[in-house]
Amino acid sequence: MQPSPSRMGAFSYFPHTGEDIRHMLDRIGVRSLEDLYSDVPSEFIHRGEYDLPSALSEVELRAWFKDMASRNTELKVFVGAGAYDHYTPSVIPYITSRSEFLTAYTPYQCEISQGTLRYIFEWQTMICSLTGLDVANASMYDGPSAAAEAMRMCVACTRKRNTVVASSGLLPNVLETLRTYARYSGINLVETWEVHEAVAEGTLDLAGVIVPSINRFGMIESHLGLADLVHEAGALLVEYCDPSALAVVKTPAEWGADIAVGDGQSLGVPLCYGGPYVGFMACRSEWMRKLPGRIVGQTVDAEGRRVFVLTLQAREQHIRREKATSNICSNESLIALWCTVYLSLMGPEGLRRVNELCYEGAHYLHRELMATGLFEDPFEGREFLKEFALRPLCDAAKLQQALLDEGFFAALQTEEGYVTFCVTERRTREEIDALVKVVKEAAL
Amino acid sequence: MRYYDKLIFELSKPGRIGFSLPHAGCPWTAAPAGACRPRQGSGGTTSVVGSEEIGEFCDSGKFSDSCDSLRGWRSRDGVLWRESKLELPEVSEPDVVRHYTNLSQMNFGVDTGFYPLGSCTMKYNPKINEEVVAQFNGLHPLQPARTVEGVKAIYDFMDKALAEITGMKHFTFLPCAGAHGELTGLMLMREYHFRRGDLARTKVIVPDSAHGTNPASAAVCGLDIVVVKSRPDGLVDVEDLKPLLGPDVAGIMMTNPNTLGLFERDIKEIAELVHACGGLLYYDGANMNPLLGVVRPGDMGFDIMHLNLHKTFSTPHGGGGPGSGPVGVAEALVPLLDVPRTSGFHGNFGIILRACAYILMLGRENIKMAGPLATLSANYIKESLKDCYKLPIQAVCKHEFVFDGLAEPNGVTTLDVAKRLLDYGFHAPTIYFPLLFHQALMVEPTETESLETLDAFIDVMRKIAQEALQDPELLHSAPHNTPIGRPDETTAARQPILKYQN
Amino acid sequence: MSKIIEGLLYSESHEWVKVEGGIAVIGVSDFAQSEMGDITYVDLPSEGDSFEAGEEFGALESVKASSELYCPVSGEVVEVNTELEASPEKVNEDAYGAWIIKVRLSDPAELESLMDAAAYAAIAK
């Protein structure tokens, strides 16, 4: 740790010259950098060389990542299952890469964070608009963890109750995350396809019910009468939804849900191998103070101007510690900005058009696949939007491999032996026709 | 920075669009395949201004001969479809770009100026990190392994590199933030005890100086919190700890250096005591930066830890996230590493890529300077200001230290000092944390600030101390040069307005 | 100097109790409200909830702080001051007028363990 003038300044992120270091050590009154660690027992000082690569230059780093990227195959994505290949307008990365947004911290100092606070307020408003609910928070890590927070919120809102019913139609990664959180926080999680029956059976301990708006087979679910049943039981209804689809499918508010959660990824966020994405959470105003996470509110400053601040902070960990509504303290702010810009560009008409394109493409693919005679439709007559599941009459693994060989990621297998397909507005008719052709050839 | 008072909703005008999408097909009620015709009625699908008069061009739709269209959803069985109006802004692309550019100009970031925010490690975010991410954007998280070998190699590299840097055995990358890492780590702690059939360990010990997330994470994980006190010198009181240890203790959460920036020098004894009672040691990696390249938590006896890639490994904070909080474990816990599933896919891969770029740029040569230079900067500020700010603990600090307000406050609070700093173009330090001091003002400079920047900050802090004596009112009413003045936070909390209402 | 009213009983966690028949009217002391600063929200229990003496029954929130409320006596909540939902500032304005809950005493003997005004004056500073 001795400053060596030859090395100082050699690394572009460290501004210190050897002379600077000398000057600073003198001010502190120590002789060497090592003296700054005199309180650390010497057995804990790592004296050897770290087994890490030698520092790369930018030129070498670019080559390193190019090499890594070349070992991946970019496929034409016909799979959803919680991550959707929607189109990203060029404006979004341009805006979100502005360093005033990118390199800012959580907006604690509202006087110099109005940019962040305003877009979060816009995000909250848009999430309320999509879900139909009254209040939204500044965002969560992702959809599955937001669902887990909603499960905990049900328990908190109903005080001493502890059972949560989750539909088996939720995405597998949502169910797994629910199981994980339930296991350690001691919540009694009941998974079932028969949600109505489970609620009707009646338990005094029921805190909440979590159902998908669109299930893991792509079917749009009807929750007619469910909210009344859940509320009669004294519990809360949570709906897990795809925010893009909420432009056309019945909203959580319309179904009578108390809480809506889901993943904002479908609002133009790149797949990026699973993250970063952004969870969202909205609820009826009566549960506002039980919401986890950051919340931005409107107020006025000393001169009476409209300004925005982080508010209702007494719910949060830095004040409440173990009594907080959650341990969460970050929000996926930059990705929330990503979605906010997306929704601004799309507007009501664009978002509806995205859904129309998905719907048409998916139904076209569905019809073409059924016409091959290689599939049965286990959900015939049920409505779907962009994703659907079929029972293959051929070897599913072989089918998926044949598609992969031709550059398609499609026919994802479910635990029931179905294969799922998803079509977004990015898929062209030519791609779909080519996919069907591969399917036909694979079966020969 | 200037004041710009618009919300995107206030720029909205019916008929404007900001999207560019392919044309949708034809109406639901239309004729059979191949016979599609323009539809009568409402709702523009293709027009540039979105108005009805322009008419439909459904023959230009991608699937126009398939005629399975969503357009007719209102006319179909209404049960499944949205009935309420979707209120979103109707704005053009230039409107959007200018609006968000204007918003950005009311923001302060690391690229704008110095951010001495304690416990947040606001170091420089290298630009090359941003550049490498785009080439991975198109990969679906469920793609088969053989189509993502490059991704696998990156995860393997990061696992090995972080293990080497921390002395842990392996890492899971699922957690999306530090607090998420804490929660995942505590789940691993509980799982470890569960698997041994030891169900009695329901308590976790947390020092009174701990980050607020520690007790909150423990509560989410179903653990009871027991607080261990700090001694007057700011370190964990080992004598207070001893009677707390027993067969009901799952483990202890420690931050080292702690939130006062002090190295817990008794860590070896603490580790022995906790291990002897059958508990595990959790390392809160929020304060890892001063140890980067110097000390490895694994060597100090920690069994589980998280890192904040958005702190120690230079990834941008993004106004509050996304971050990444990978969790590392010692050998005995490796088989459990994949048990807690706390996020949807593989963690925040985009953030992990950025941290990977940073580690490769640091390399084995530069890493050994990172922690020491951060520690040097903190001590330099501390020594330069301790005559005008109250320094409750005099010892050499690590990456951060805490003042307890002004030496001669004259009625001026830490909040006033923080707000006045904004006028001089600096971000405020962390204030009123840790809770051990009433006027806490916690400063963390990091290793990427130059001597000139530190000197400028020191000059301003001294100037503010002078102002406190001469014109305290100037500080009570600060800031004066920012886009907005101090907000009315009481009204914000009493009558919350949480969304835009026309 | 905060106000302390003679004739009320006080707990160590700064709640006051006024006994009216078999009912305990419960609020927080003037000292407690002044320590909190501007109260922004009162988290209230529901009518019919039961609490043991010393059990948490709600919380006060200010912008940057939160403080739990502990029930000084055991019993069932018979009335809640719902006016505080919309006007939490009433606790700041008149801590002894702004009662929070009324509890039907299940064990009047518990009252003996509470402090009188003089004893409370010694700790409320």
mmCIF file of N, CA, C and O in Angstrom, chain A residues 27 37 46 48 51 54-55 62 72-73 98 102 104 109 111 116 122 129-130 142 183-184 248 254 272-273 298-301 306 331 349 353 356 359-360 383 401 427 429, chain B residues 3 8 10 25 28 44-45 62 65 71 76 82 84 87 99-100 104 107 131 137 139 146-147 150 164 191 221 290 294 318-320 344 365 368 375 384 419 485 488 497:
data_model
loop_
_atom_site.group_PDB
_atom_site.id
_atom_site.type_symbol
_atom_site.label_atom_id
_atom_site.label_comp_id
_atom_site.label_asym_id
_atom_site.label_seq_id
_atom_site.Cartn_x
_atom_site.Cartn_y
_atom_site.Cartn_z
ATOM 1 N N ARG A 27 -1.505 15.691 6.526
ATOM 2 C CA ARG A 27 -2.621 16.362 7.207
ATOM 3 C C ARG A 27 -3.194 15.443 8.299
ATOM 4 O O ARG A 27 -3.525 15.882 9.394
ATOM 5 N N TYR A 37 -4.737 1.546 8.574
ATOM 6 C CA TYR A 37 -5.341 0.253 8.934
ATOM 7 C C TYR A 37 -4.700 -0.323 10.193
ATOM 8 O O TYR A 37 -4.752 -1.525 10.432
ATOM 9 N N HIS A 46 -4.839 -8.696 3.973
ATOM 10 C CA HIS A 46 -4.530 -9.614 2.883
ATOM 11 C C HIS A 46 -3.271 -9.113 2.180
ATOM 12 O O HIS A 46 -3.307 -8.153 1.421
ATOM 13 N N GLY A 48 -1.030 -10.892 0.222
ATOM 14 C CA GLY A 48 -0.636 -11.479 -1.062
ATOM 15 C C GLY A 48 -1.313 -10.822 -2.247
ATOM 16 O O GLY A 48 -2.116 -9.893 -2.105
ATOM 17 N N ASP A 51 -5.985 -13.240 -6.704
ATOM 18 C CA ASP A 51 -6.053 -14.075 -7.905
ATOM 19 C C ASP A 51 -7.131 -13.510 -8.840
ATOM 20 O O ASP A 51 -8.234 -14.033 -8.938
ATOM 21 N N SER A 54 -5.053 -9.453 -14.660
ATOM 22 C CA SER A 54 -4.352 -8.178 -14.701
ATOM 23 C C SER A 54 -5.291 -7.125 -15.304
ATOM 24 O O SER A 54 -6.133 -7.445 -16.141
ATOM 25 N N ALA A 55 -5.161 -5.883 -14.851
ATOM 26 C CA ALA A 55 -6.072 -4.829 -15.299
ATOM 27 C C ALA A 55 -6.120 -4.735 -16.822
ATOM 28 O O ALA A 55 -5.088 -4.773 -17.487
ATOM 29 N N ARG A 62 -13.351 -4.199 -24.184
ATOM 30 C CA ARG A 62 -14.349 -4.332 -25.253
ATOM 31 C C ARG A 62 -14.215 -5.692 -25.937
ATOM 32 O O ARG A 62 -15.201 -6.355 -26.215
ATOM 33 N N ASN A 72 -22.926 -16.398 -27.025
ATOM 34 C CA ASN A 72 -24.376 -16.530 -26.835
ATOM 35 C C ASN A 72 -25.047 -16.530 -28.199
ATOM 36 O O ASN A 72 -24.496 -16.010 -29.157
ATOM 37 N N THR A 73 -26.226 -17.116 -28.265
ATOM 38 C CA THR A 73 -26.982 -17.086 -29.512
ATOM 39 C C THR A 73 -28.217 -16.234 -29.311
ATOM 40 O O THR A 73 -29.030 -16.518 -28.422
ATOM 41 N N ARG A 98 -29.135 9.472 -19.614
ATOM 42 C CA ARG A 98 -28.700 10.809 -19.163
ATOM 43 C C ARG A 98 -28.147 10.673 -17.750
ATOM 44 O O ARG A 98 -28.802 10.148 -16.852
ATOM 45 N N LEU A 102 -29.128 8.651 -14.379
ATOM 46 C CA LEU A 102 -28.392 7.402 -14.172
ATOM 47 C C LEU A 102 -27.541 7.426 -12.909
ATOM 48 O O LEU A 102 -27.487 6.438 -12.173
ATOM 49 N N ALA A 104 -27.705 9.450 -10.211
ATOM 50 C CA ALA A 104 -28.272 10.040 -8.998
ATOM 51 C C ALA A 104 -28.537 8.958 -7.957
ATOM 52 O O ALA A 104 -28.720 7.791 -8.290
ATOM 53 N N GLN A 109 -32.646 14.261 -1.007
ATOM 54 C CA GLN A 109 -32.545 15.724 -1.001
ATOM 55 C C GLN A 109 -33.429 16.247 -2.114
ATOM 56 O O GLN A 109 -32.998 16.446 -3.246
ATOM 57 N N GLU A 111 -34.633 18.971 -2.980
ATOM 58 C CA GLU A 111 -34.343 20.237 -3.672
ATOM 59 C C GLU A 111 -33.489 20.036 -4.915
ATOM 60 O O GLU A 111 -33.532 20.870 -5.834
ATOM 61 N N THR A 116 -35.987 13.097 -10.612
ATOM 62 C CA THR A 116 -36.326 11.732 -10.208
ATOM 63 C C THR A 116 -37.718 11.694 -9.577
ATOM 64 O O THR A 116 -38.546 10.834 -9.909
ATOM 65 N N GLU A 122 -45.065 10.418 -11.878
ATOM 66 C CA GLU A 122 -45.724 10.064 -13.146
ATOM 67 C C GLU A 122 -45.921 8.547 -13.242
ATOM 68 O O GLU A 122 -46.973 8.065 -13.670
ATOM 69 N N SER A 129 -53.415 4.204 -13.261
ATOM 70 C CA SER A 129 -54.266 4.239 -14.441
ATOM 71 C C SER A 129 -54.397 2.841 -15.079
ATOM 72 O O SER A 129 -55.492 2.418 -15.438
ATOM 73 N N LEU A 130 -53.289 2.124 -15.171
ATOM 74 C CA LEU A 130 -53.324 0.784 -15.763
ATOM 75 C C LEU A 130 -54.127 -0.188 -14.908
ATOM 76 O O LEU A 130 -54.918 -0.980 -15.424
ATOM 77 N N ASP A 142 -38.827 -6.726 -8.729
ATOM 78 C CA ASP A 142 -39.362 -7.373 -9.933
ATOM 79 C C ASP A 142 -40.762 -7.906 -9.595
ATOM 80 O O ASP A 142 -41.227 -7.763 -8.452
ATOM 81 N N ARG A 183 -42.024 -19.497 3.586
ATOM 82 C CA ARG A 183 -41.301 -20.467 4.416
ATOM 83 C C ARG A 183 -40.622 -19.794 5.597
ATOM 84 O O ARG A 183 -40.709 -20.269 6.725
ATOM 85 N N TYR A 184 -39.942 -18.672 5.339
ATOM 86 C CA TYR A 184 -39.147 -18.071 6.416
ATOM 87 C C TYR A 184 -39.947 -17.098 7.266
ATOM 88 O O TYR A 184 -39.616 -16.866 8.413
ATOM 89 N N VAL A 248 -55.991 -3.718 -22.326
ATOM 90 C CA VAL A 248 -57.166 -4.360 -22.929
ATOM 91 C C VAL A 248 -57.897 -5.356 -22.034
ATOM 92 O O VAL A 248 -59.102 -5.545 -22.195
ATOM 93 N N GLU A 254 -61.416 -3.469 -11.704
ATOM 94 C CA GLU A 254 -62.688 -3.948 -12.254
ATOM 95 C C GLU A 254 -63.077 -5.314 -11.690
ATOM 96 O O GLU A 254 -64.258 -5.616 -11.531
ATOM 97 N N CYS A 272 -32.608 -8.810 -21.528
ATOM 98 C CA CYS A 272 -31.346 -8.751 -20.769
ATOM 99 C C CYS A 272 -31.160 -9.923 -19.797
ATOM 100 O O CYS A 272 -30.781 -9.725 -18.644
ATOM 101 N N TYR A 273 -31.465 -11.109 -20.275
ATOM 102 C CA TYR A 273 -31.275 -12.336 -19.502
ATOM 103 C C TYR A 273 -31.895 -12.244 -18.099
ATOM 104 O O TYR A 273 -31.356 -12.758 -17.120
ATOM 105 N N GLN A 298 -46.992 14.783 -3.623
ATOM 106 C CA GLN A 298 -46.947 16.175 -4.046
ATOM 107 C C GLN A 298 -47.170 17.082 -2.844
ATOM 108 O O GLN A 298 -47.994 16.801 -1.984
ATOM 109 N N THR A 299 -46.443 18.191 -2.794
ATOM 110 C CA THR A 299 -46.683 19.195 -1.765
ATOM 111 C C THR A 299 -46.241 20.550 -2.316
ATOM 112 O O THR A 299 -46.159 20.710 -3.536
ATOM 113 N N VAL A 300 -46.004 21.517 -1.458
ATOM 114 C CA VAL A 300 -45.534 22.826 -1.918
ATOM 115 C C VAL A 300 -44.243 23.176 -1.192
ATOM 116 O O VAL A 300 -43.968 22.667 -0.105
ATOM 117 N N ASP A 301 -43.438 24.043 -1.814
ATOM 118 C CA ASP A 301 -42.220 24.480 -1.137
ATOM 119 C C ASP A 301 -42.482 25.817 -0.447
ATOM 120 O O ASP A 301 -43.622 26.311 -0.428
ATOM 121 N N ARG A 306 -45.527 23.978 -6.614
ATOM 122 C CA ARG A 306 -45.784 22.543 -6.563
ATOM 123 C C ARG A 306 -44.453 21.795 -6.622
ATOM 124 O O ARG A 306 -43.677 21.984 -7.563
ATOM 125 N N ASN A 331 -35.717 1.211 -4.916
ATOM 126 C CA ASN A 331 -36.775 0.914 -5.873
ATOM 127 C C ASN A 331 -36.034 0.829 -7.188
ATOM 128 O O ASN A 331 -34.888 1.244 -7.285
ATOM 129 N N GLU A 349 -53.480 4.817 -27.222
ATOM 130 C CA GLU A 349 -53.640 4.222 -28.543
ATOM 131 C C GLU A 349 -52.494 3.256 -28.867
ATOM 132 O O GLU A 349 -52.723 2.152 -29.357
ATOM 133 N N ARG A 353 -52.558 -0.701 -29.537
ATOM 134 C CA ARG A 353 -52.065 -1.258 -30.804
ATOM 135 C C ARG A 353 -51.068 -2.390 -30.553
ATOM 136 O O ARG A 353 -51.072 -3.405 -31.259
ATOM 137 N N GLU A 356 -53.033 -5.359 -29.871
ATOM 138 C CA GLU A 356 -53.690 -5.869 -31.077
ATOM 139 C C GLU A 356 -52.713 -6.681 -31.926
ATOM 140 O O GLU A 356 -53.038 -7.764 -32.408
ATOM 141 N N TYR A 359 -51.991 -9.928 -30.218
ATOM 142 C CA TYR A 359 -53.171 -10.790 -30.308
ATOM 143 C C TYR A 359 -53.271 -11.424 -31.687
ATOM 144 O O TYR A 359 -53.454 -12.641 -31.831
ATOM 145 N N GLU A 360 -53.112 -10.587 -32.698
ATOM 146 C CA GLU A 360 -53.244 -11.099 -34.059
ATOM 147 C C GLU A 360 -52.149 -12.112 -34.380
ATOM 148 O O GLU A 360 -52.410 -13.168 -34.953
ATOM 149 N N GLU A 383 -60.050 -17.576 -23.928
ATOM 150 C CA GLU A 383 -59.426 -16.396 -24.522
ATOM 151 C C GLU A 383 -57.951 -16.293 -24.115
ATOM 152 O O GLU A 383 -57.602 -16.513 -22.958
ATOM 153 N N GLN A 401 -35.664 -28.513 -29.870
ATOM 154 C CA GLN A 401 -34.306 -28.539 -30.409
ATOM 155 C C GLN A 401 -34.299 -28.169 -31.892
ATOM 156 O O GLN A 401 -33.457 -27.381 -32.347
ATOM 157 N N ARG A 427 -42.484 -9.758 -33.639
ATOM 158 C CA ARG A 427 -42.438 -10.915 -34.534
ATOM 159 C C ARG A 427 -43.174 -10.599 -35.832
ATOM 160 O O ARG A 427 -44.293 -10.091 -35.817
ATOM 161 N N ARG A 429 -44.697 -11.655 -39.678
ATOM 162 C CA ARG A 429 -45.423 -12.758 -40.288
ATOM 163 C C ARG A 429 -44.460 -13.759 -40.915
ATOM 164 O O ARG A 429 -44.671 -14.977 -40.842
ATOM 165 N N TYR B 3 -36.063 25.659 -12.362
ATOM 166 C CA TYR B 3 -37.343 25.043 -12.011
ATOM 167 C C TYR B 3 -38.164 24.827 -13.276
ATOM 168 O O TYR B 3 -38.353 25.743 -14.077
ATOM 169 N N ILE B 8 -45.888 15.138 -17.393
ATOM 170 C CA ILE B 8 -46.126 14.698 -18.774
ATOM 171 C C ILE B 8 -47.626 14.774 -19.122
ATOM 172 O O ILE B 8 -47.985 15.083 -20.260
ATOM 173 N N GLU B 10 -49.662 16.994 -18.398
ATOM 174 C CA GLU B 10 -50.067 18.364 -18.725
ATOM 175 C C GLU B 10 -49.656 18.764 -20.138
ATOM 176 O O GLU B 10 -49.991 19.847 -20.605
ATOM 177 N N GLY B 25 -54.130 -5.287 -37.707
ATOM 178 C CA GLY B 25 -54.939 -5.877 -38.765
ATOM 179 C C GLY B 25 -56.358 -5.364 -38.814
ATOM 180 O O GLY B 25 -56.608 -4.169 -38.702
ATOM 181 N N TRP B 28 -62.542 -7.468 -35.652
ATOM 182 C CA TRP B 28 -62.985 -8.786 -35.223
ATOM 183 C C TRP B 28 -64.189 -9.268 -36.038
ATOM 184 O O TRP B 28 -64.293 -10.431 -36.403
ATOM 185 N N GLY B 44 -59.045 4.705 -34.185
ATOM 186 C CA GLY B 44 -58.053 4.702 -35.269
ATOM 187 C C GLY B 44 -56.990 3.685 -35.000
ATOM 188 O O GLY B 44 -56.505 3.575 -33.894
ATOM 189 N N THR B 45 -56.631 2.905 -35.978
ATOM 190 C CA THR B 45 -55.552 1.961 -35.755
ATOM 191 C C THR B 45 -54.287 2.378 -36.471
ATOM 192 O O THR B 45 -53.207 2.000 -36.077
ATOM 193 N N LYS B 62 -50.104 -6.794 -40.695
ATOM 194 C CA LYS B 62 -49.268 -7.982 -40.880
ATOM 195 C C LYS B 62 -50.090 -9.244 -41.077
ATOM 196 O O LYS B 62 -49.683 -10.154 -41.788
ATOM 197 N N ASP B 65 -54.961 -11.056 -43.445
ATOM 198 C CA ASP B 65 -55.813 -12.109 -43.991
ATOM 199 C C ASP B 65 -56.224 -13.134 -42.938
ATOM 200 O O ASP B 65 -57.020 -14.011 -43.185
ATOM 201 N N ARG B 71 -59.440 -5.951 -32.120
ATOM 202 C CA ARG B 71 -60.202 -4.713 -32.243
ATOM 203 C C ARG B 71 -61.655 -4.828 -31.803
ATOM 204 O O ARG B 71 -62.226 -3.885 -31.298
ATOM 205 N N ARG B 76 -67.277 -8.348 -28.051
ATOM 206 C CA ARG B 76 -67.299 -9.754 -27.666
ATOM 207 C C ARG B 76 -67.791 -9.898 -26.236
ATOM 208 O O ARG B 76 -68.137 -8.921 -25.587
ATOM 209 N N ARG B 82 -61.166 -4.984 -20.632
ATOM 210 C CA ARG B 82 -61.164 -3.713 -19.915
ATOM 211 C C ARG B 82 -62.327 -2.840 -20.365
ATOM 212 O O ARG B 82 -62.564 -2.683 -21.571
ATOM 213 N N SER B 84 -62.979 0.285 -18.405
ATOM 214 C CA SER B 84 -62.688 1.671 -18.025
ATOM 215 C C SER B 84 -61.685 2.284 -19.007
ATOM 216 O O SER B 84 -60.888 1.587 -19.627
ATOM 217 N N GLU B 87 -56.252 6.117 -19.017
ATOM 218 C CA GLU B 87 -55.741 7.497 -19.018
ATOM 219 C C GLU B 87 -54.215 7.469 -19.093
ATOM 220 O O GLU B 87 -53.545 7.217 -18.104
ATOM 221 N N HIS B 99 -39.451 17.001 -22.437
ATOM 222 C CA HIS B 99 -39.943 16.920 -21.050
ATOM 223 C C HIS B 99 -38.935 16.225 -20.135
ATOM 224 O O HIS B 99 -38.548 16.755 -19.096
ATOM 225 N N TYR B 100 -38.483 15.040 -20.540
ATOM 226 C CA TYR B 100 -37.586 14.296 -19.651
ATOM 227 C C TYR B 100 -36.195 14.911 -19.603
ATOM 228 O O TYR B 100 -35.497 14.803 -18.584
ATOM 229 N N SER B 104 -34.471 16.027 -16.160
ATOM 230 C CA SER B 104 -33.117 15.600 -15.771
ATOM 231 C C SER B 104 -32.309 16.796 -15.279
ATOM 232 O O SER B 104 -31.451 16.667 -14.415
ATOM 233 N N ASN B 107 -31.954 17.547 -11.598
ATOM 234 C CA ASN B 107 -31.366 16.453 -10.816
ATOM 235 C C ASN B 107 -29.873 16.652 -10.607
ATOM 236 O O ASN B 107 -29.212 17.276 -11.438
ATOM 237 N N GLU B 131 -21.489 0.741 -21.727
ATOM 238 C CA GLU B 131 -21.358 0.367 -23.128
ATOM 239 C C GLU B 131 -21.462 -1.141 -23.352
ATOM 240 O O GLU B 131 -21.996 -1.578 -24.369
ATOM 241 N N ASN B 137 -28.744 -7.502 -24.425
ATOM 242 C CA ASN B 137 -30.142 -7.139 -24.195
ATOM 243 C C ASN B 137 -31.154 -8.132 -24.763
ATOM 244 O O ASN B 137 -32.253 -8.256 -24.252
ATOM 245 N N LEU B 139 -31.199 -11.397 -24.886
ATOM 246 C CA LEU B 139 -31.213 -12.785 -24.399
ATOM 247 C C LEU B 139 -32.378 -13.027 -23.449
ATOM 248 O O LEU B 139 -32.546 -12.308 -22.454
ATOM 249 N N ARG B 146 -27.068 -24.038 -23.539
ATOM 250 C CA ARG B 146 -26.062 -24.055 -24.603
ATOM 251 C C ARG B 146 -26.151 -22.837 -25.518
ATOM 252 O O ARG B 146 -25.268 -22.616 -26.333
ATOM 253 N N THR B 147 -27.204 -22.035 -25.374
ATOM 254 C CA THR B 147 -27.286 -20.815 -26.179
ATOM 255 C C THR B 147 -26.812 -19.585 -25.414
ATOM 256 O O THR B 147 -26.840 -18.477 -25.934
ATOM 257 N N GLY B 150 -21.773 -17.663 -23.040
ATOM 258 C CA GLY B 150 -21.072 -16.434 -22.656
ATOM 259 C C GLY B 150 -21.590 -15.892 -21.335
ATOM 260 O O GLY B 150 -20.813 -15.440 -20.479
ATOM 261 N N GLU B 164 -12.836 -14.491 -4.420
ATOM 262 C CA GLU B 164 -11.434 -14.147 -4.158
ATOM 263 C C GLU B 164 -11.331 -12.835 -3.367
ATOM 264 O O GLU B 164 -10.540 -12.705 -2.438
ATOM 265 N N GLU B 191 -32.023 -21.611 7.030
ATOM 266 C CA GLU B 191 -32.047 -22.905 6.363
ATOM 267 C C GLU B 191 -30.950 -23.818 6.924
ATOM 268 O O GLU B 191 -31.170 -25.015 7.121
ATOM 269 N N CYS B 221 -37.671 -12.029 7.666
ATOM 270 C CA CYS B 221 -37.235 -13.424 7.641
ATOM 271 C C CYS B 221 -37.769 -14.201 8.841
ATOM 272 O O CYS B 221 -37.433 -15.373 9.029
ATOM 273 N N PRO B 290 -13.923 0.280 2.065
ATOM 274 C CA PRO B 290 -12.568 0.514 2.588
ATOM 275 C C PRO B 290 -11.758 -0.767 2.712
ATOM 276 O O PRO B 290 -10.528 -0.710 2.816
ATOM 277 N N VAL B 294 -7.954 -5.027 0.715
ATOM 278 C CA VAL B 294 -7.173 -5.010 1.950
ATOM 279 C C VAL B 294 -7.544 -6.156 2.902
ATOM 280 O O VAL B 294 -6.672 -6.871 3.397
ATOM 281 N N GLY B 318 -28.858 4.987 -10.245
ATOM 282 C CA GLY B 318 -30.080 5.106 -11.040
ATOM 283 C C GLY B 318 -31.240 5.779 -10.316
ATOM 284 O O GLY B 318 -32.392 5.465 -10.587
ATOM 285 N N GLY B 319 -30.957 6.675 -9.378
ATOM 286 C CA GLY B 319 -32.041 7.346 -8.658
ATOM 287 C C GLY B 319 -32.728 6.450 -7.645
ATOM 288 O O GLY B 319 -33.856 6.711 -7.244
ATOM 289 N N GLY B 320 -32.053 5.358 -7.235
ATOM 290 C CA GLY B 320 -32.636 4.466 -6.226
ATOM 291 C C GLY B 320 -32.611 3.009 -6.637
ATOM 292 O O GLY B 320 -33.044 2.138 -5.896
ATOM 293 N N GLY B 344 -37.090 -13.279 -9.644
ATOM 294 C CA GLY B 344 -37.706 -14.044 -10.714
ATOM 295 C C GLY B 344 -36.796 -14.924 -11.567
ATOM 296 O O GLY B 344 -37.143 -16.064 -11.867
ATOM 297 N N GLU B 365 -3.923 -5.348 -9.946
ATOM 298 C CA GLU B 365 -2.999 -4.259 -9.601
ATOM 299 C C GLU B 365 -3.700 -3.135 -8.857
ATOM 300 O O GLU B 365 -3.242 -2.680 -7.799
ATOM 301 N N LYS B 368 -5.841 -3.149 -4.992
ATOM 302 C CA LYS B 368 -5.217 -2.966 -3.682
ATOM 303 C C LYS B 368 -5.164 -1.495 -3.266
ATOM 304 O O LYS B 368 -4.898 -1.187 -2.115
ATOM 305 N N THR B 375 -10.219 5.311 2.233
ATOM 306 C CA THR B 375 -9.948 5.561 3.653
ATOM 307 C C THR B 375 -9.130 6.841 3.831
ATOM 308 O O THR B 375 -9.381 7.639 4.746
ATOM 309 N N SER B 384 -9.514 17.627 8.648
ATOM 310 C CA SER B 384 -9.544 19.015 8.194
ATOM 311 C C SER B 384 -10.720 19.791 8.754
ATOM 312 O O SER B 384 -10.773 21.003 8.637
ATOM 313 N N LYS B 419 -28.728 21.343 4.033
ATOM 314 C CA LYS B 419 -29.433 22.110 3.001
ATOM 315 C C LYS B 419 -28.558 23.234 2.444
ATOM 316 O O LYS B 419 -28.637 23.556 1.256
ATOM 317 N N GLY B 485 -37.366 25.398 -3.029
ATOM 318 C CA GLY B 485 -36.979 25.603 -1.640
ATOM 319 C C GLY B 485 -37.409 24.414 -0.796
ATOM 320 O O GLY B 485 -37.874 23.399 -1.318
ATOM 321 N N ASP B 488 -42.939 21.437 2.184
ATOM 322 C CA ASP B 488 -43.797 21.202 3.338
ATOM 323 C C ASP B 488 -44.070 19.699 3.433
ATOM 324 O O ASP B 488 -45.018 19.181 2.854
ATOM 325 N N ILE B 497 -50.966 13.315 -1.576
ATOM 326 C CA ILE B 497 -51.372 13.370 -2.991
ATOM 327 C C ILE B 497 -50.336 12.530 -3.721
ATOM 328 O O ILE B 497 -49.179 12.926 -3.847
#
